[in-house]
PDB file of C-alpha atoms in Angstrom:
ATOM      1  CA  SER A   1       2.714  32.142  -4.322  1.00  0.00           C
ATOM      2  CA  TYR A   2       6.270  30.734  -4.605  1.00  0.00           C
ATOM      3  CA  GLU A   3       8.665  27.869  -6.223  1.00  0.00           C
ATOM      4  CA  LEU A   4      11.226  26.095  -3.583  1.00  0.00           C
ATOM      5  CA  THR A   5      12.772  23.706  -6.243  1.00  0.00           C
ATOM      6  CA  GLN A   6      15.293  20.500  -5.169  1.00  0.00           C
ATOM      7  CA  PRO A   7      17.584  18.576  -7.114  1.00  0.00           C
ATOM      8  CA  PRO A   8      15.004  15.086  -8.015  1.00  0.00           C
ATOM      9  CA  SER A   9      18.357  12.954  -6.610  1.00  0.00           C
ATOM     10  CA  VAL A  10      21.195  12.453  -4.934  1.00  0.00           C
ATOM     11  CA  SER A  11      23.337   9.776  -4.567  1.00  0.00           C
ATOM     12  CA  VAL A  12      26.172   8.688  -2.068  1.00  0.00           C
ATOM     13  CA  SER A  13      28.434   6.106  -0.326  1.00  0.00           C
ATOM     14  CA  PRO A  14      27.948   5.484   3.202  1.00  0.00           C
ATOM     15  CA  GLY A  15      29.903   7.432   5.531  1.00  0.00           C
ATOM     16  CA  GLN A  16      30.479  10.667   3.098  1.00  0.00           C
ATOM     17  CA  THR A  17      28.328  13.610   3.252  1.00  0.00           C
ATOM     18  CA  ALA A  18      24.766  13.959   1.625  1.00  0.00           C
ATOM     19  CA  ARG A  19      24.040  18.170   0.449  1.00  0.00           C
ATOM     20  CA  ILE A  20      20.620  18.507  -0.572  1.00  0.00           C
ATOM     21  CA  THR A  21      19.663  22.240  -1.939  1.00  0.00           C
ATOM     22  CA  CYS A  22      16.048  23.772  -2.100  1.00  0.00           C
ATOM     23  CA  SER A  23      15.599  27.096  -3.718  1.00  0.00           C
ATOM     24  CA  ARG A  24      13.017  29.666  -3.483  1.00  0.00           C
ATOM     25  CA  ASP A  25      12.455  31.906  -6.147  1.00  0.00           C
ATOM     26  CA  ALA A  26      10.692  34.604  -4.617  1.00  0.00           C
ATOM     27  CA  LEU A  27      11.136  36.989  -1.345  1.00  0.00           C
ATOM     28  CA  PRO A  28       9.914  37.734   1.628  1.00  0.00           C
ATOM     29  CA  LYS A  29      12.039  35.121   3.099  1.00  0.00           C
ATOM     30  CA  GLN A  30      10.234  32.450   5.643  1.00  0.00           C
ATOM     31  CA  TYR A  31      12.056  29.832   7.393  1.00  0.00           C
ATOM     32  CA  ALA A  32      12.787  26.676   6.069  1.00  0.00           C
ATOM     33  CA  TYR A  33      11.954  23.094   7.471  1.00  0.00           C
ATOM     34  CA  TRP A  34      13.229  19.502   6.270  1.00  0.00           C
ATOM     35  CA  TYR A  35      10.948  16.329   6.074  1.00  0.00           C
ATOM     36  CA  GLN A  36      12.527  12.821   5.696  1.00  0.00           C
ATOM     37  CA  GLN A  37       9.820  10.593   3.791  1.00  0.00           C
ATOM     38  CA  LYS A  38      10.044   6.604   3.552  1.00  0.00           C
ATOM     39  CA  PRO A  39       8.583   4.599   1.209  1.00  0.00           C
ATOM     40  CA  GLY A  40       4.829   4.098   3.117  1.00  0.00           C
ATOM     41  CA  GLN A  41       5.275   6.571   5.967  1.00  0.00           C
ATOM     42  CA  ALA A  42       3.982  10.338   6.814  1.00  0.00           C
ATOM     43  CA  PRO A  43       6.766  12.403   6.840  1.00  0.00           C
ATOM     44  CA  VAL A  44       8.990  13.124   9.703  1.00  0.00           C
ATOM     45  CA  LEU A  45      10.266  16.846  10.450  1.00  0.00           C
ATOM     46  CA  VAL A  46      13.672  16.348  10.575  1.00  0.00           C
ATOM     47  CA  ILE A  47      15.768  20.632  10.891  1.00  0.00           C
ATOM     48  CA  TYR A  48      13.575  23.466  11.315  1.00  0.00           C
ATOM     49  CA  LYS A  49      13.916  27.224  11.512  1.00  0.00           C
ATOM     50  CA  ASP A  50      16.315  26.702   8.938  1.00  0.00           C
ATOM     51  CA  SER A  51      18.761  24.534  11.239  1.00  0.00           C
ATOM     52  CA  GLU A  52      17.309  23.314  14.542  1.00  0.00           C
ATOM     53  CA  ARG A  53      17.094  19.696  14.775  1.00  0.00           C
ATOM     54  CA  PRO A  54      14.237  18.267  16.616  1.00  0.00           C
ATOM     55  CA  SER A  55      14.660  16.113  19.435  1.00  0.00           C
ATOM     56  CA  GLY A  56      15.297  12.806  18.504  1.00  0.00           C
ATOM     57  CA  ILE A  57      16.954  13.698  15.116  1.00  0.00           C
ATOM     58  CA  PRO A  58      20.994  12.550  14.707  1.00  0.00           C
ATOM     59  CA  GLU A  59      23.159  15.017  15.072  1.00  0.00           C
ATOM     60  CA  ARG A  60      24.219  13.994  11.273  1.00  0.00           C
ATOM     61  CA  PHE A  61      21.508  16.068  10.447  1.00  0.00           C
ATOM     62  CA  SER A  62      22.233  20.447   9.835  1.00  0.00           C
ATOM     63  CA  GLY A  63      20.735  22.635   7.860  1.00  0.00           C
ATOM     64  CA  SER A  64      21.984  26.274   6.487  1.00  0.00           C
ATOM     65  CA  SER A  65      20.638  29.046   4.775  1.00  0.00           C
ATOM     66  CA  SER A  66      22.048  31.453   2.454  1.00  0.00           C
ATOM     67  CA  GLY A  67      20.309  34.043   0.004  1.00  0.00           C
ATOM     68  CA  THR A  68      17.605  32.363  -1.614  1.00  0.00           C
ATOM     69  CA  THR A  69      19.204  29.046  -0.962  1.00  0.00           C
ATOM     70  CA  VAL A  70      18.836  26.619   1.711  1.00  0.00           C
ATOM     71  CA  THR A  71      20.785  23.558   2.486  1.00  0.00           C
ATOM     72  CA  LEU A  72      19.759  19.876   4.101  1.00  0.00           C
ATOM     73  CA  THR A  73      23.145  18.223   4.647  1.00  0.00           C
ATOM     74  CA  ILE A  74      23.536  14.333   6.272  1.00  0.00           C
ATOM     75  CA  SER A  75      27.567  13.777   7.230  1.00  0.00           C
ATOM     76  CA  GLY A  76      28.271  10.109   8.268  1.00  0.00           C
ATOM     77  CA  VAL A  77      25.197   8.951   5.349  1.00  0.00           C
ATOM     78  CA  GLN A  78      23.818   5.822   6.707  1.00  0.00           C
ATOM     79  CA  ALA A  79      21.805   3.204   5.181  1.00  0.00           C
ATOM     80  CA  GLU A  80      18.759   3.977   6.471  1.00  0.00           C
ATOM     81  CA  ASP A  81      18.775   7.598   5.527  1.00  0.00           C
ATOM     82  CA  GLU A  82      17.819   6.761   2.382  1.00  0.00           C
ATOM     83  CA  ALA A  83      14.460   8.161   1.876  1.00  0.00           C
ATOM     84  CA  ASP A  84      12.511  11.452   0.457  1.00  0.00           C
ATOM     85  CA  TYR A  85      13.461  14.730   1.706  1.00  0.00           C
ATOM     86  CA  TYR A  86      11.521  17.836   1.622  1.00  0.00           C
ATOM     87  CA  CYS A  87      11.577  20.794   1.980  1.00  0.00           C
ATOM     88  CA  GLN A  88       8.831  23.500   3.230  1.00  0.00           C
ATOM     89  CA  SER A  89       8.143  26.921   4.020  1.00  0.00           C
ATOM     90  CA  GLY A  90       5.282  29.114   4.088  1.00  0.00           C
ATOM     91  CA  ASP A  91       3.392  32.148   3.445  1.00  0.00           C
ATOM     92  CA  SER A  92       1.742  34.914   5.151  1.00  0.00           C
ATOM     93  CA  SER A  93      -1.148  33.091   5.007  1.00  0.00           C
ATOM     94  CA  GLY A  94       0.119  30.304   7.611  1.00  0.00           C
ATOM     95  CA  ALA A  95       0.286  28.121   3.961  1.00  0.00           C
ATOM     96  CA  TYR A  96       2.720  25.449   3.605  1.00  0.00           C
ATOM     97  CA  VAL A  97       4.954  25.197   0.497  1.00  0.00           C
ATOM     98  CA  PHE A  98       6.663  22.300  -0.393  1.00  0.00           C
ATOM     99  CA  GLY A  99       9.468  21.518  -2.407  1.00  0.00           C
ATOM    100  CA  THR A 100       9.770  19.460  -5.517  1.00  0.00           C
ATOM    101  CA  GLY A 101      11.542  16.621  -3.257  1.00  0.00           C
ATOM    102  CA  THR A 102      14.529  14.468  -3.387  1.00  0.00           C
ATOM    103  CA  LYS A 103      15.340  10.822  -3.502  1.00  0.00           C
ATOM    104  CA  VAL A 104      18.460  10.246  -1.554  1.00  0.00           C
ATOM    105  CA  THR A 105      19.749   7.172  -2.758  1.00  0.00           C
ATOM    106  CA  VAL A 106      22.496   5.005  -0.351  1.00  0.00           C
ATOM    107  CA  LEU A 107      24.690   3.196  -3.239  1.00  0.00           C
TER     108      LEU A 107
ATOM    109  CA  GLN B   1       1.303  10.577  23.090  1.00  0.00           C
ATOM    110  CA  VAL B   2       0.312  12.845  21.151  1.00  0.00           C
ATOM    111  CA  GLN B   3      -1.024  11.396  17.897  1.00  0.00           C
ATOM    112  CA  LEU B   4      -3.728  12.230  14.663  1.00  0.00           C
ATOM    113  CA  VAL B   5      -5.898   9.826  13.297  1.00  0.00           C
ATOM    114  CA  GLU B   6      -7.135  10.452  10.062  1.00  0.00           C
ATOM    115  CA  SER B   7     -10.337   8.341   8.356  1.00  0.00           C
ATOM    116  CA  GLY B   8     -12.488   8.263   5.792  1.00  0.00           C
ATOM    117  CA  GLY B   9     -11.026   7.442   2.598  1.00  0.00           C
ATOM    118  CA  GLY B  10     -11.971   4.454   0.534  1.00  0.00           C
ATOM    119  CA  VAL B  11     -12.469   4.099  -2.991  1.00  0.00           C
ATOM    120  CA  VAL B  12     -15.257   7.373  -4.890  1.00  0.00           C
ATOM    121  CA  GLN B  13     -16.589   7.941  -8.158  1.00  0.00           C
ATOM    122  CA  PRO B  14     -16.021  11.865 -10.056  1.00  0.00           C
ATOM    123  CA  GLY B  15     -18.066  13.504  -8.851  1.00  0.00           C
ATOM    124  CA  ARG B  16     -19.001  12.306  -5.653  1.00  0.00           C
ATOM    125  CA  SER B  17     -17.946  13.677  -2.329  1.00  0.00           C
ATOM    126  CA  LEU B  18     -16.115  12.055   0.681  1.00  0.00           C
ATOM    127  CA  ARG B  19     -15.654  13.935   4.644  1.00  0.00           C
ATOM    128  CA  LEU B  20     -11.943  12.410   5.756  1.00  0.00           C
ATOM    129  CA  SER B  21     -11.950  12.908   9.522  1.00  0.00           C
ATOM    130  CA  CYS B  22      -8.532  13.439  11.675  1.00  0.00           C
ATOM    131  CA  ALA B  23      -9.121  12.789  15.721  1.00  0.00           C
ATOM    132  CA  ALA B  24      -6.520  14.060  17.713  1.00  0.00           C
ATOM    133  CA  SER B  25      -5.139  13.090  21.120  1.00  0.00           C
ATOM    134  CA  GLY B  26      -1.946  13.664  23.391  1.00  0.00           C
ATOM    135  CA  PHE B  27      -2.456  17.331  22.867  1.00  0.00           C
ATOM    136  CA  THR B  28      -4.864  20.513  23.369  1.00  0.00           C
ATOM    137  CA  PHE B  29      -5.955  20.612  19.829  1.00  0.00           C
ATOM    138  CA  SER B  30      -7.817  23.840  20.599  1.00  0.00           C
ATOM    139  CA  THR B  31      -4.736  25.490  20.417  1.00  0.00           C
ATOM    140  CA  TYR B  32      -3.482  24.803  17.490  1.00  0.00           C
ATOM    141  CA  ALA B  33      -3.882  25.472  13.402  1.00  0.00           C
ATOM    142  CA  MET B  34      -4.273  22.208  11.431  1.00  0.00           C
ATOM    143  CA  HIS B  35      -3.157  20.961   8.217  1.00  0.00           C
ATOM    144  CA  TRP B  36      -4.129  18.800   5.452  1.00  0.00           C
ATOM    145  CA  VAL B  37      -2.153  17.514   2.655  1.00  0.00           C
ATOM    146  CA  ARG B  38      -1.236  15.440   0.368  1.00  0.00           C
ATOM    147  CA  GLN B  39       0.444  12.801  -1.767  1.00  0.00           C
ATOM    148  CA  ALA B  40      -0.272  11.727  -4.936  1.00  0.00           C
ATOM    149  CA  PRO B  41       1.261   8.159  -5.819  1.00  0.00           C
ATOM    150  CA  GLY B  42       4.740   8.370  -6.496  1.00  0.00           C
ATOM    151  CA  LYS B  43       4.242  12.207  -6.085  1.00  0.00           C
ATOM    152  CA  GLY B  44       5.740  14.806  -4.383  1.00  0.00           C
ATOM    153  CA  LEU B  45       3.735  16.751  -0.868  1.00  0.00           C
ATOM    154  CA  GLU B  46       0.917  19.109  -1.950  1.00  0.00           C
ATOM    155  CA  TRP B  47      -0.491  21.243   0.709  1.00  0.00           C
ATOM    156  CA  VAL B  48      -4.278  21.363   0.570  1.00  0.00           C
ATOM    157  CA  ALA B  49      -5.554  23.701   3.036  1.00  0.00           C
ATOM    158  CA  VAL B  50      -5.264  24.975   6.453  1.00  0.00           C
ATOM    159  CA  MET B  51      -8.032  25.951   9.274  1.00  0.00           C
ATOM    160  CA  SER B  52      -6.636  28.288  12.433  1.00  0.00           C
ATOM    161  CA  TYR B  53      -7.096  27.173  16.102  1.00  0.00           C
ATOM    162  CA  ASP B  54     -10.358  28.534  16.230  1.00  0.00           C
ATOM    163  CA  GLY B  55     -11.905  27.896  12.856  1.00  0.00           C
ATOM    164  CA  ASN B  56     -12.011  31.630  12.431  1.00  0.00           C
ATOM    165  CA  ASN B  57      -9.043  31.568   9.294  1.00  0.00           C
ATOM    166  CA  LYS B  58      -9.048  29.120   6.587  1.00  0.00           C
ATOM    167  CA  TYR B  59      -7.157  29.190   3.691  1.00  0.00           C
ATOM    168  CA  TYR B  60      -7.104  26.371   0.608  1.00  0.00           C
ATOM    169  CA  ALA B  61      -4.656  25.799  -2.692  1.00  0.00           C
ATOM    170  CA  ASP B  62      -6.030  26.510  -5.629  1.00  0.00           C
ATOM    171  CA  SER B  63      -6.690  22.842  -7.157  1.00  0.00           C
ATOM    172  CA  VAL B  64      -9.388  22.255  -4.459  1.00  0.00           C
ATOM    173  CA  LYS B  65     -10.590  26.457  -3.851  1.00  0.00           C
ATOM    174  CA  GLY B  66     -14.308  25.825  -4.208  1.00  0.00           C
ATOM    175  CA  ARG B  67     -14.436  22.288  -3.948  1.00  0.00           C
ATOM    176  CA  PHE B  68     -12.922  20.835  -0.587  1.00  0.00           C
ATOM    177  CA  THR B  69     -13.871  22.895   3.284  1.00  0.00           C
ATOM    178  CA  ILE B  70     -11.899  22.210   5.929  1.00  0.00           C
ATOM    179  CA  SER B  71     -13.634  22.423   9.159  1.00  0.00           C
ATOM    180  CA  ARG B  72     -13.155  21.265  13.089  1.00  0.00           C
ATOM    181  CA  ASP B  73     -14.559  20.603  16.150  1.00  0.00           C
ATOM    182  CA  ASN B  74     -12.826  21.621  19.276  1.00  0.00           C
ATOM    183  CA  SER B  75     -15.215  19.424  21.793  1.00  0.00           C
ATOM    184  CA  LYS B  76     -14.336  16.469  19.931  1.00  0.00           C
ATOM    185  CA  ASN B  77     -10.526  17.090  18.827  1.00  0.00           C
ATOM    186  CA  THR B  78     -11.431  16.668  15.380  1.00  0.00           C
ATOM    187  CA  LEU B  79     -10.123  17.984  11.598  1.00  0.00           C
ATOM    188  CA  TYR B  80     -12.583  17.696   8.771  1.00  0.00           C
ATOM    189  CA  LEU B  81     -12.028  17.465   5.511  1.00  0.00           C
ATOM    190  CA  GLN B  82     -15.406  17.767   3.126  1.00  0.00           C
ATOM    191  CA  MET B  83     -14.454  17.104  -0.626  1.00  0.00           C
ATOM    192  CA  ASN B  84     -16.823  17.913  -3.407  1.00  0.00           C
ATOM    193  CA  SER B  85     -17.202  17.088  -6.891  1.00  0.00           C
ATOM    194  CA  LEU B  86     -13.967  14.543  -6.603  1.00  0.00           C
ATOM    195  CA  ARG B  87     -11.675  14.535  -9.684  1.00  0.00           C
ATOM    196  CA  ALA B  88      -8.686  11.594 -10.210  1.00  0.00           C
ATOM    197  CA  GLU B  89      -6.287  14.085  -9.891  1.00  0.00           C
ATOM    198  CA  ASP B  90      -7.400  14.007  -6.212  1.00  0.00           C
ATOM    199  CA  THR B  91      -6.564  10.447  -5.826  1.00  0.00           C
ATOM    200  CA  ALA B  92      -3.803  10.655  -3.073  1.00  0.00           C
ATOM    201  CA  VAL B  93      -2.981   9.864   0.713  1.00  0.00           C
ATOM    202  CA  TYR B  94      -4.362  12.470   2.671  1.00  0.00           C
ATOM    203  CA  TYR B  95      -2.780  13.800   5.685  1.00  0.00           C
ATOM    204  CA  CYS B  96      -3.206  15.822   8.260  1.00  0.00           C
ATOM    205  CA  ALA B  97      -0.652  17.676  10.279  1.00  0.00           C
ATOM    206  CA  ARG B  98      -0.381  20.274  13.309  1.00  0.00           C
ATOM    207  CA  GLY B  99       0.801  23.473  12.695  1.00  0.00           C
ATOM    208  CA  ASP B 100       3.383  24.550  15.032  1.00  0.00           C
ATOM    209  CA  TYR B 101       4.235  28.430  15.433  1.00  0.00           C
ATOM    210  CA  TYR B 102       7.998  28.900  15.385  1.00  0.00           C
ATOM    211  CA  GLY B 103       7.666  32.979  14.913  1.00  0.00           C
ATOM    212  CA  SER B 104       7.736  35.415  11.817  1.00  0.00           C
ATOM    213  CA  GLY B 105       4.260  34.281  10.472  1.00  0.00           C
ATOM    214  CA  SER B 106       6.043  30.603  10.491  1.00  0.00           C
ATOM    215  CA  TYR B 107       4.771  27.115  10.378  1.00  0.00           C
ATOM    216  CA  SER B 108       5.905  23.889  10.222  1.00  0.00           C
ATOM    217  CA  SER B 109       4.773  20.350  11.309  1.00  0.00           C
ATOM    218  CA  SER B 110       6.092  18.204  13.536  1.00  0.00           C
ATOM    219  CA  ILE B 111       3.362  15.548  14.528  1.00  0.00           C
ATOM    220  CA  TRP B 112       1.114  13.733  11.431  1.00  0.00           C
ATOM    221  CA  GLY B 113      -1.169  11.922  10.832  1.00  0.00           C
ATOM    222  CA  GLN B 114      -0.802   8.115   9.135  1.00  0.00           C
ATOM    223  CA  GLY B 115      -2.639   9.245   6.046  1.00  0.00           C
ATOM    224  CA  THR B 116      -5.535   7.480   4.653  1.00  0.00           C
ATOM    225  CA  LEU B 117      -5.707   6.885   0.871  1.00  0.00           C
ATOM    226  CA  VAL B 118      -8.578   9.107  -1.333  1.00  0.00           C
ATOM    227  CA  THR B 119      -8.931   6.956  -4.903  1.00  0.00           C
ATOM    228  CA  VAL B 120     -10.852   8.922  -7.250  1.00  0.00           C
ATOM    229  CA  SER B 121     -11.961   6.627 -10.377  1.00  0.00           C
ATOM    230  CA  SER B 122     -14.899   4.836 -11.909  1.00  0.00           C
TER     231      SER B 122
END
């Protein structure tokens, strides 16, 4: 298996841009996915296949991939975006690998 | 609407067993792989197990291999997790999640249950 490493925390002022990275330490590359999780709630998928946004997810959420790093960008951060964010990928068996998680704080 | 509802959590002593259930509705359960994911208090998400849509393939995290068994009953639209030889470190909220296929052997989950808390303590 492999690991996905995220920064423990990111702080951002309202209206600014938050960027959360997720680094893979091994190949082969699989798509990356991003979840938002608020306290006491189940995770919510906000980005799939590196950069696609599910219906109902605000346009301010976007994803990108470059080499072994994927990035979740939240443009024009709002107070409601304060949450934990997890990247996720997988292996050939269908198992999930989750990132270490990033707490986004809106100042 | 599309929904997953877990049940069966509770307080259990170390070494004992517990079985979790996940009832699915609003989609064709028998055509989806299904996962169990857990989250210890204050910690991150940890994948536990996956079962293929037809029950023929299943995989486990090393941390639960040999102690936990995933199963499903497609006639009842229900996923199960039998947890034996429970340890304090198994204390977590357990979520079931639908496995959505995105091509190139890649899966994620757009549908999650609300979770059920398992506490292993004497």
